[in-house]
Structures are given as C-alpha cells and as structure tokens.
CSV table of C-alpha atoms in Angstrom, one decimal:
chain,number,residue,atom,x,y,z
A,1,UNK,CA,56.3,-14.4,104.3
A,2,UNK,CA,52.8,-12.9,104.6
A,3,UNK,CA,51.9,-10.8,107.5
A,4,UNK,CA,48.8,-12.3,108.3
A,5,UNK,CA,44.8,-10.0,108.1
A,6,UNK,CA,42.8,-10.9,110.3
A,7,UNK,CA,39.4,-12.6,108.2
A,8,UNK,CA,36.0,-10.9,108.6
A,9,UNK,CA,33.0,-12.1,108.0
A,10,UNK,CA,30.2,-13.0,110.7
A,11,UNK,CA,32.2,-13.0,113.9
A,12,UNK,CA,33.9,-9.3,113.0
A,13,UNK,CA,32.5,-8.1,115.7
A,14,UNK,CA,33.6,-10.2,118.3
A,15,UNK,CA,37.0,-10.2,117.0
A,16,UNK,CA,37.3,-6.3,117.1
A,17,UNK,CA,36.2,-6.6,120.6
A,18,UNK,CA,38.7,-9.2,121.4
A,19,UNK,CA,41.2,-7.1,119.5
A,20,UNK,CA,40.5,-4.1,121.3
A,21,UNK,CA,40.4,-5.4,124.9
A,22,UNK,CA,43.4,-7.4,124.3
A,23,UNK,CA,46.0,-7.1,126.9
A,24,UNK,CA,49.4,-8.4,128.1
A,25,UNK,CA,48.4,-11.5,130.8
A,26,UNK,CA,51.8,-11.3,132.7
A,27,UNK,CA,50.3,-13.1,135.7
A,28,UNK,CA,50.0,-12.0,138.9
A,29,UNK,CA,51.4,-8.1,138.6
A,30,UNK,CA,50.9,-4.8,139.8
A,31,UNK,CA,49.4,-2.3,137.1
A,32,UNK,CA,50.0,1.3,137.0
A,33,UNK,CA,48.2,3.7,134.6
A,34,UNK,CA,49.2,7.2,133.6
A,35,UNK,CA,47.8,9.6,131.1
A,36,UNK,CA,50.3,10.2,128.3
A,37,UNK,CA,50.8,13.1,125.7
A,38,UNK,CA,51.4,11.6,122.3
A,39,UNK,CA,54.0,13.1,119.1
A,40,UNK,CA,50.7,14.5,117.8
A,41,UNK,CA,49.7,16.3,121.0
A,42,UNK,CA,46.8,13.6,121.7
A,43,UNK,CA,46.7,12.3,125.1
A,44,UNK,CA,46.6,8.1,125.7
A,45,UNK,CA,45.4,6.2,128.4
A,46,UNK,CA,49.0,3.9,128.9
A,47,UNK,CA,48.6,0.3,131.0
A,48,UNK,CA,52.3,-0.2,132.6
A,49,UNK,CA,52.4,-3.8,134.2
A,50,UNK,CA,55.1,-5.7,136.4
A,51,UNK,CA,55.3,-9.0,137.1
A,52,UNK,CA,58.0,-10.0,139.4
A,53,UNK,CA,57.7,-14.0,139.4
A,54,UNK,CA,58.4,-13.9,135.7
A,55,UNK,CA,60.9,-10.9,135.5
A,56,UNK,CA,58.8,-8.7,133.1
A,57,UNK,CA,57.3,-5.5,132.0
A,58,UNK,CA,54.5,-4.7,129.6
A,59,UNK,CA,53.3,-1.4,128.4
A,60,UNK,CA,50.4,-0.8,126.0
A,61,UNK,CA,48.3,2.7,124.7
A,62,UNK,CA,46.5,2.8,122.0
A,63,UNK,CA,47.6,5.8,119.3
A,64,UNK,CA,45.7,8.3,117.7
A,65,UNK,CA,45.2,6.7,114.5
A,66,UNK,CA,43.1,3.3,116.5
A,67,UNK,CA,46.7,1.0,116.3
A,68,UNK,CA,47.3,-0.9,119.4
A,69,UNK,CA,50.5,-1.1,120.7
A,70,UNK,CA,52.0,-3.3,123.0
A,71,UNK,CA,55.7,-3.8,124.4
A,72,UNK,CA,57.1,-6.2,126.7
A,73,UNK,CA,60.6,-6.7,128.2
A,74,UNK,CA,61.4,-10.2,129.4
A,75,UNK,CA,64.7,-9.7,132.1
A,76,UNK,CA,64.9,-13.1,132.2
A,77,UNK,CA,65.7,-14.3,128.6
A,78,UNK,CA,66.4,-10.4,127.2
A,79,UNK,CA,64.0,-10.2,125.2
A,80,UNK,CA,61.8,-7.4,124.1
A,81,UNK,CA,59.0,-7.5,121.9
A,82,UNK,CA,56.8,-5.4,119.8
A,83,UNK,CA,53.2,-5.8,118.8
A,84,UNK,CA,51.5,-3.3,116.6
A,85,UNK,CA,47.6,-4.5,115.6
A,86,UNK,CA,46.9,-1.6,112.8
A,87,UNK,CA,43.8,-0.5,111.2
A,88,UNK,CA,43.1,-1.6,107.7
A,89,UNK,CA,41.9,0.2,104.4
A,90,UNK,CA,38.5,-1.2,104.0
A,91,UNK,CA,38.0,0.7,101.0
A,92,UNK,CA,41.1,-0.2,99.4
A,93,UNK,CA,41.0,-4.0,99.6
A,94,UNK,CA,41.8,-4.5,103.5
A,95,UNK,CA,40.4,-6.3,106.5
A,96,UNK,CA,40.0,-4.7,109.8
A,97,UNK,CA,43.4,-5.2,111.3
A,98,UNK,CA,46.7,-6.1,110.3
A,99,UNK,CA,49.5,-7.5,112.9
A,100,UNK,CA,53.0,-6.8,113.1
A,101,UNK,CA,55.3,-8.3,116.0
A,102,UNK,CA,58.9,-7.4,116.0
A,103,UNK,CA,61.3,-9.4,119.0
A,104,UNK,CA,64.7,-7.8,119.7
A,105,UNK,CA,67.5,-8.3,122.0
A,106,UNK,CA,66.6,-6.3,125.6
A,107,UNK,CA,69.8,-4.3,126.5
A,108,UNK,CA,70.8,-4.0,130.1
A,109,UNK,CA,69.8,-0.1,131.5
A,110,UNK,CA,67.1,0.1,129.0
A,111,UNK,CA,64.1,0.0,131.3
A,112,UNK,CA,63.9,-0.2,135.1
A,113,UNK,CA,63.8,-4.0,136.7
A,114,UNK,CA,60.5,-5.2,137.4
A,115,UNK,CA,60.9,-5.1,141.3
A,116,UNK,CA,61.2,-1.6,141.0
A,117,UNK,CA,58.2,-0.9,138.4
A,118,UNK,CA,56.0,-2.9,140.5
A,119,UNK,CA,56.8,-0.4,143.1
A,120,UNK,CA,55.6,2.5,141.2
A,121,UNK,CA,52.6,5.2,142.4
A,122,UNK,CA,51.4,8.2,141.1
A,123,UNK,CA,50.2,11.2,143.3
A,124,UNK,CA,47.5,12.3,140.6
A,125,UNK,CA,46.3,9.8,138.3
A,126,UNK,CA,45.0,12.8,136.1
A,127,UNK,CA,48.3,14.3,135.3
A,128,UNK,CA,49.1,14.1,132.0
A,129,UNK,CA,52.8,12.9,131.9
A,130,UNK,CA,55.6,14.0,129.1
A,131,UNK,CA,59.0,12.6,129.2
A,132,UNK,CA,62.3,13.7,131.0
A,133,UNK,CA,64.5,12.7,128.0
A,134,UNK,CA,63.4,11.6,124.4
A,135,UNK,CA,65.8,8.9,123.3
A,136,UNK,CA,66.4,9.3,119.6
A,137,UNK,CA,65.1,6.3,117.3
A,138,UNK,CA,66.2,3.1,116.7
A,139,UNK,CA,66.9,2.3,113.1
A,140,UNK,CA,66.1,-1.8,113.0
A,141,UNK,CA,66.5,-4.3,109.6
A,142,UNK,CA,64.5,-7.1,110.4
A,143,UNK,CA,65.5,-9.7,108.8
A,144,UNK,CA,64.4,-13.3,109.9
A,145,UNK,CA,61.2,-14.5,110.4
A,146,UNK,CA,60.3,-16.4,113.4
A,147,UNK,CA,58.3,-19.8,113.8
A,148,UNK,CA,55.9,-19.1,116.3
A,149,UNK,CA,55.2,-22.7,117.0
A,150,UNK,CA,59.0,-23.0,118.5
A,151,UNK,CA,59.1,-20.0,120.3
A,152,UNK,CA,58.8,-21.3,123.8
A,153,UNK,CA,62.1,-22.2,124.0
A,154,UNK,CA,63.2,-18.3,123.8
A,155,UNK,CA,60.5,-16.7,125.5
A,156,UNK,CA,56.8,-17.7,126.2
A,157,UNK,CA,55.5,-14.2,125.7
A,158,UNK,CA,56.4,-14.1,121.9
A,159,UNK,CA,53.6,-16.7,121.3
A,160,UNK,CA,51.7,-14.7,123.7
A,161,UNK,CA,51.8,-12.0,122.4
A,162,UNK,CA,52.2,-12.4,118.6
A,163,UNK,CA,50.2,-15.2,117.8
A,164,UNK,CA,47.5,-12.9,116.1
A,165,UNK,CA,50.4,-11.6,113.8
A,166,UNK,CA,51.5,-15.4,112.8
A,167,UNK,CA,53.7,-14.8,109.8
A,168,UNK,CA,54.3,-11.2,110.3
A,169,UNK,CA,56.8,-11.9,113.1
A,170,UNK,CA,60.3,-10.9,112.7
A,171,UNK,CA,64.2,-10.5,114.2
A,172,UNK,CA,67.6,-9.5,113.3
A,173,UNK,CA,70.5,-11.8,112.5
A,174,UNK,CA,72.7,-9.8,115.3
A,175,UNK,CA,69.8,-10.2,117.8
A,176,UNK,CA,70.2,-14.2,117.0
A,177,UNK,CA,73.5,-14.5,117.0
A,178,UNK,CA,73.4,-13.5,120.9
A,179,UNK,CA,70.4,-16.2,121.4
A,180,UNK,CA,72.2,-18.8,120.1
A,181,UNK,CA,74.9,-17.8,121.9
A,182,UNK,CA,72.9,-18.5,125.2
A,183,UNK,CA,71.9,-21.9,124.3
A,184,UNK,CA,68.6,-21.0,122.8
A,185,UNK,CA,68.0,-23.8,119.9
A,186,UNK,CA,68.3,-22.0,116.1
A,187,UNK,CA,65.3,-24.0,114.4
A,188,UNK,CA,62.9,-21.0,115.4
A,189,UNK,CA,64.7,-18.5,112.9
A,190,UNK,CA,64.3,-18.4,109.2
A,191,UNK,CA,66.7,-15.8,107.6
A,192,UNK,CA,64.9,-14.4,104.3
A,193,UNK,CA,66.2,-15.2,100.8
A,194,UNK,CA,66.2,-11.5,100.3
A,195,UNK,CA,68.3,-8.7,101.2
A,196,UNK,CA,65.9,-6.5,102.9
A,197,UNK,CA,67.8,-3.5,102.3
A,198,UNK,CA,68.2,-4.3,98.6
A,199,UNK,CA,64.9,-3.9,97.8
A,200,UNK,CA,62.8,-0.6,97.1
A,201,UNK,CA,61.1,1.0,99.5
A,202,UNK,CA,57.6,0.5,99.2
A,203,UNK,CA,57.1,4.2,99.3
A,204,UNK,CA,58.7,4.2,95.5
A,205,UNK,CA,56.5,1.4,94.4
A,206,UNK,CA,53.8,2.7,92.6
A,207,UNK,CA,53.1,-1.5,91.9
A,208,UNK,CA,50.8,-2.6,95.1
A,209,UNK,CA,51.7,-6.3,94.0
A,210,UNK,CA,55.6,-5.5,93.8
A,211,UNK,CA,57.9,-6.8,96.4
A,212,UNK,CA,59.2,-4.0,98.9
A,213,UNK,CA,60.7,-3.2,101.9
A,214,UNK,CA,58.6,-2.0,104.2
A,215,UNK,CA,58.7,0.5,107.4
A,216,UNK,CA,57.1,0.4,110.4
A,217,UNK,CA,57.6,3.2,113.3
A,218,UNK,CA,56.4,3.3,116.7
A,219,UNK,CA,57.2,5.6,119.7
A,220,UNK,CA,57.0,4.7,123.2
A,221,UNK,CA,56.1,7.9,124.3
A,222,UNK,CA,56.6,7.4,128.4
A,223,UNK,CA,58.3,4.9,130.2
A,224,UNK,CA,60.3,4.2,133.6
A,225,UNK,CA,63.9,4.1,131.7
A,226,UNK,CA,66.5,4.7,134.8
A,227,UNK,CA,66.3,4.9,139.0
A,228,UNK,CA,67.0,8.3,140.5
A,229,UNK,CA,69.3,7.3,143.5
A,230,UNK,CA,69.7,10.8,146.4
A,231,UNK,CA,72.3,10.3,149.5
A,232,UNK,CA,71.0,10.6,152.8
A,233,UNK,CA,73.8,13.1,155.0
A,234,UNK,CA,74.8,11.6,158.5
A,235,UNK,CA,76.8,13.5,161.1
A,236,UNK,CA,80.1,12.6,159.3
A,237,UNK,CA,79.2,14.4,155.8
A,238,UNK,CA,79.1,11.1,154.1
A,239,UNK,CA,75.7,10.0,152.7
A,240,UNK,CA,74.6,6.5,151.6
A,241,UNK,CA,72.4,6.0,148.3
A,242,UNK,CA,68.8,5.1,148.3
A,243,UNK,CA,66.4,4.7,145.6
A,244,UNK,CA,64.1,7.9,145.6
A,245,UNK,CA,62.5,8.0,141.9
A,246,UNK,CA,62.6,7.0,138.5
A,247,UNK,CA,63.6,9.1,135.1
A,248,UNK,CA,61.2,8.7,132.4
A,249,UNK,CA,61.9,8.7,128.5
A,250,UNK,CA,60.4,8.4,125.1
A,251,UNK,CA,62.0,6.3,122.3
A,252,UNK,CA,61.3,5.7,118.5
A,253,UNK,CA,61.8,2.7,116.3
A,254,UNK,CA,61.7,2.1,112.9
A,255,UNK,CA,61.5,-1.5,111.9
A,256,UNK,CA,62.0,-1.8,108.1
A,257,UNK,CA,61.4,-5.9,106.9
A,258,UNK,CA,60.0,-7.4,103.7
A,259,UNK,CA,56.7,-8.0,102.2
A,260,UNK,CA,55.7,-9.6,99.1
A,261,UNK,CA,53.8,-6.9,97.9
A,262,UNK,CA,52.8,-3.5,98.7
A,263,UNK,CA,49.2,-3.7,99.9
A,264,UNK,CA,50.9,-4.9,102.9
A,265,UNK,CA,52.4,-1.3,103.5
A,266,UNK,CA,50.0,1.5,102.3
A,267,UNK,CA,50.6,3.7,105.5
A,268,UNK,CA,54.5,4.8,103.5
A,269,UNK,CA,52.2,6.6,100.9
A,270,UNK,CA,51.6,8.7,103.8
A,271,UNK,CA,55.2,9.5,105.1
C-alpha cells in the first residue's frame, strides 16, 4: 500500500495552509497550551485538548524539522492514534508533505482521563516545561493496513484524523485481535502479504524503487501521564486522598511498516 503525497500544483498554497493550521476538532473542549523543550533542545508551542462528552484527548506541536504531529486517545473505544504530516524532498522527486497515521490499542494508566485534563491550568504560560519521567520507547511492527472508509465503526477520529494520509494508515495484528474481541467488525483490517520484518530495512537499500521496511519515530515530549493524589490529616492521624496534581512524561515510538519502495522513506538515510 502506498502512503499517499499530497499533489501540488495551483492550489499548493492553500493546502500548506490548510496543512499547517490543521487541528484536532474534538468538539466542545477545554484547550491548554504549554511551551515544550524538544530532544534537540528546541522549544514547541504544544496544543493539549479535552473533550469530556466524547471521552478524549489530543495533543499536537509541531517539531523542529516543520513535521506536524498529532495524537489522540479515545477512552471510549481505546484507541490511540498517530498522525505525522512530514516535509518532503522537493529536490529529490517529492511533494510538499507526506502522511503517516499509525492507530494502536490505548492502555489503561497511559494518560490521565479526560475529566481530569480538562481541569488542567498553568500558573505561567511562559514556562518552558520538561518532563518528570521519560518513558523509554515503544518498539511497534505495523502490520495491517486500515480502510479508512470503514473506520467509524472503531473510532470516528481515525477518519478524522487520518484521512489526509489515506493509504499510509496502519495497525498491529495484536492491537486487532483485542478489537475484534470487543465486537468491532474485522472488514476494516487488511493484514499485508508481507512479513514486515522480513524485509530490509530501507536504510540498507541503496535501490529507492526496492521494497523496504520502513521506520518512523516520534517522541511525545510532555504529557499529563498519571494524577498525583496528597492525604489531607484530620485530628485522628488518618488522612483521606485528594487529587492535587498531575506527573508529566515523555515517550518515544518507533513504528516500522512496509513501503513499496524506498522514496517513501529517505529520512533512514539520515539515522
């Protein structure tokens, strides 16, 4: 399956603004934005968004290098999901952008509920914020593609969200497996022919029309991971719990998934 570029031609301009501006619509939610300090020491302006009504989270920055990155955690069907919209190689052959959406299960205790982010203030909207604990990375093998036309029926931020990437959306068989499980009809998963894993990395392949595997990492540099709960002391010594701040962290993944040639995957030159 082909990740899909994104055409140019006379209306470039108004897609890059479109591109650029794009945001998570979660609905009616509360936004919080902090000032972050990036793995290459470069600070991001990070958008953090709750809605309650729909049980969800989004949080999107935009790196260093100009890729936009956006993640969302849906409580309801546990879900998470991964957009990345990266900037192309003109001069090699590219178009402006290329999309990548990755969906994964959402674990329980991996971010705080979305009552509780929607609660969330900041003292001094200038402080630049690092995290408490840097989670180490995820190693994910993605492979199934997804039909975004059937999506709905898991969650409807996947079409949402990852309708720019069309073909380039992916999952994990173990991730399905627990959909399924929950009554989610299969027809939206396509496992791939081809062992992902089997194939050379794309970072060996001097070809740039050889089939590879491809890798794809992303850090989310600051987020709400855990509640901090303190114990208020009454005259017997015994205290009761109350919620009185949250514990932020930082955590990488690395999605590796196939593409059909390597043009599709110049950034592992780089790595």
């Amino acid at each position: 399956m082909l990740p899909r570029w994104i055409s140019s031609g006379s209306v470039r301009l108004t897609v890059l603004v479109w591109l650029l501006a794009v945001s998570v619509n979660l609905g009616s939610s509360s936004e919080l934005k902090v000032r972050v300090r990036l793995a290459d020491g470069q600070i991001a302006d990070e958008v953090l968004e709750a809605d309650g009504e729909k049980d969800s989270i989004s949080v999107e920055f935009k790196q260093g290098d100009g890729t936009l990155i956006t993640f969302v955690a849906d409580f309801k069907q546990d879900v998470k999901i991964f957009r990345a919209l990266i900037l192309g190689e003109l001069e090699r052959g590219q178009s402006q952008y290329q999309a990548l959406c990755f969906v994964t299960r959402l674990n329980h205790n991996e971010i705080i509920p979305s009552e509780s982010m929607a609660r969330l203030r900041q003292k001094n909207a200038q402080a630049i914020r690092i995290a408490e604990e840097k989670r180490s990375t995820e190693m994910l093998s993605m492979n199934v593609v997804v039909n975004l036309t059937r999506t709905w029926q898991l969650s409807t931020h996947i079409h949402n969200i990852c309708s720019v990437a069309r073909e380039a959306v992916y999952t994990r068989e173990a991730d399905v497996k627990h959909w399924l499980e929950k009554g989610v009809e299969g027809s939206m998963f396509e496992p791939l022919a081809i062992e992902v894993l089997d194939l050379p990395s794309c970072g060996t392949v001097k070809d740039l029309w050889q089939p590879c595997s491809c890798s794809y990492n992303l850090r989310l540099e600051w987020y709400p991971c855990l509640l901090k709960y303190c114990r208020n002391r009454d005259t017997s010594s015994r205290g009761s719990p109350y919620k009185c701040g949250i514990k932020s962290c930082s955590k990488g993944y690395r999605f590796t998934y196939y593409v059909p040639h390597k043009q599709l995957c110049l950034w592992e030159e780089e790595t």
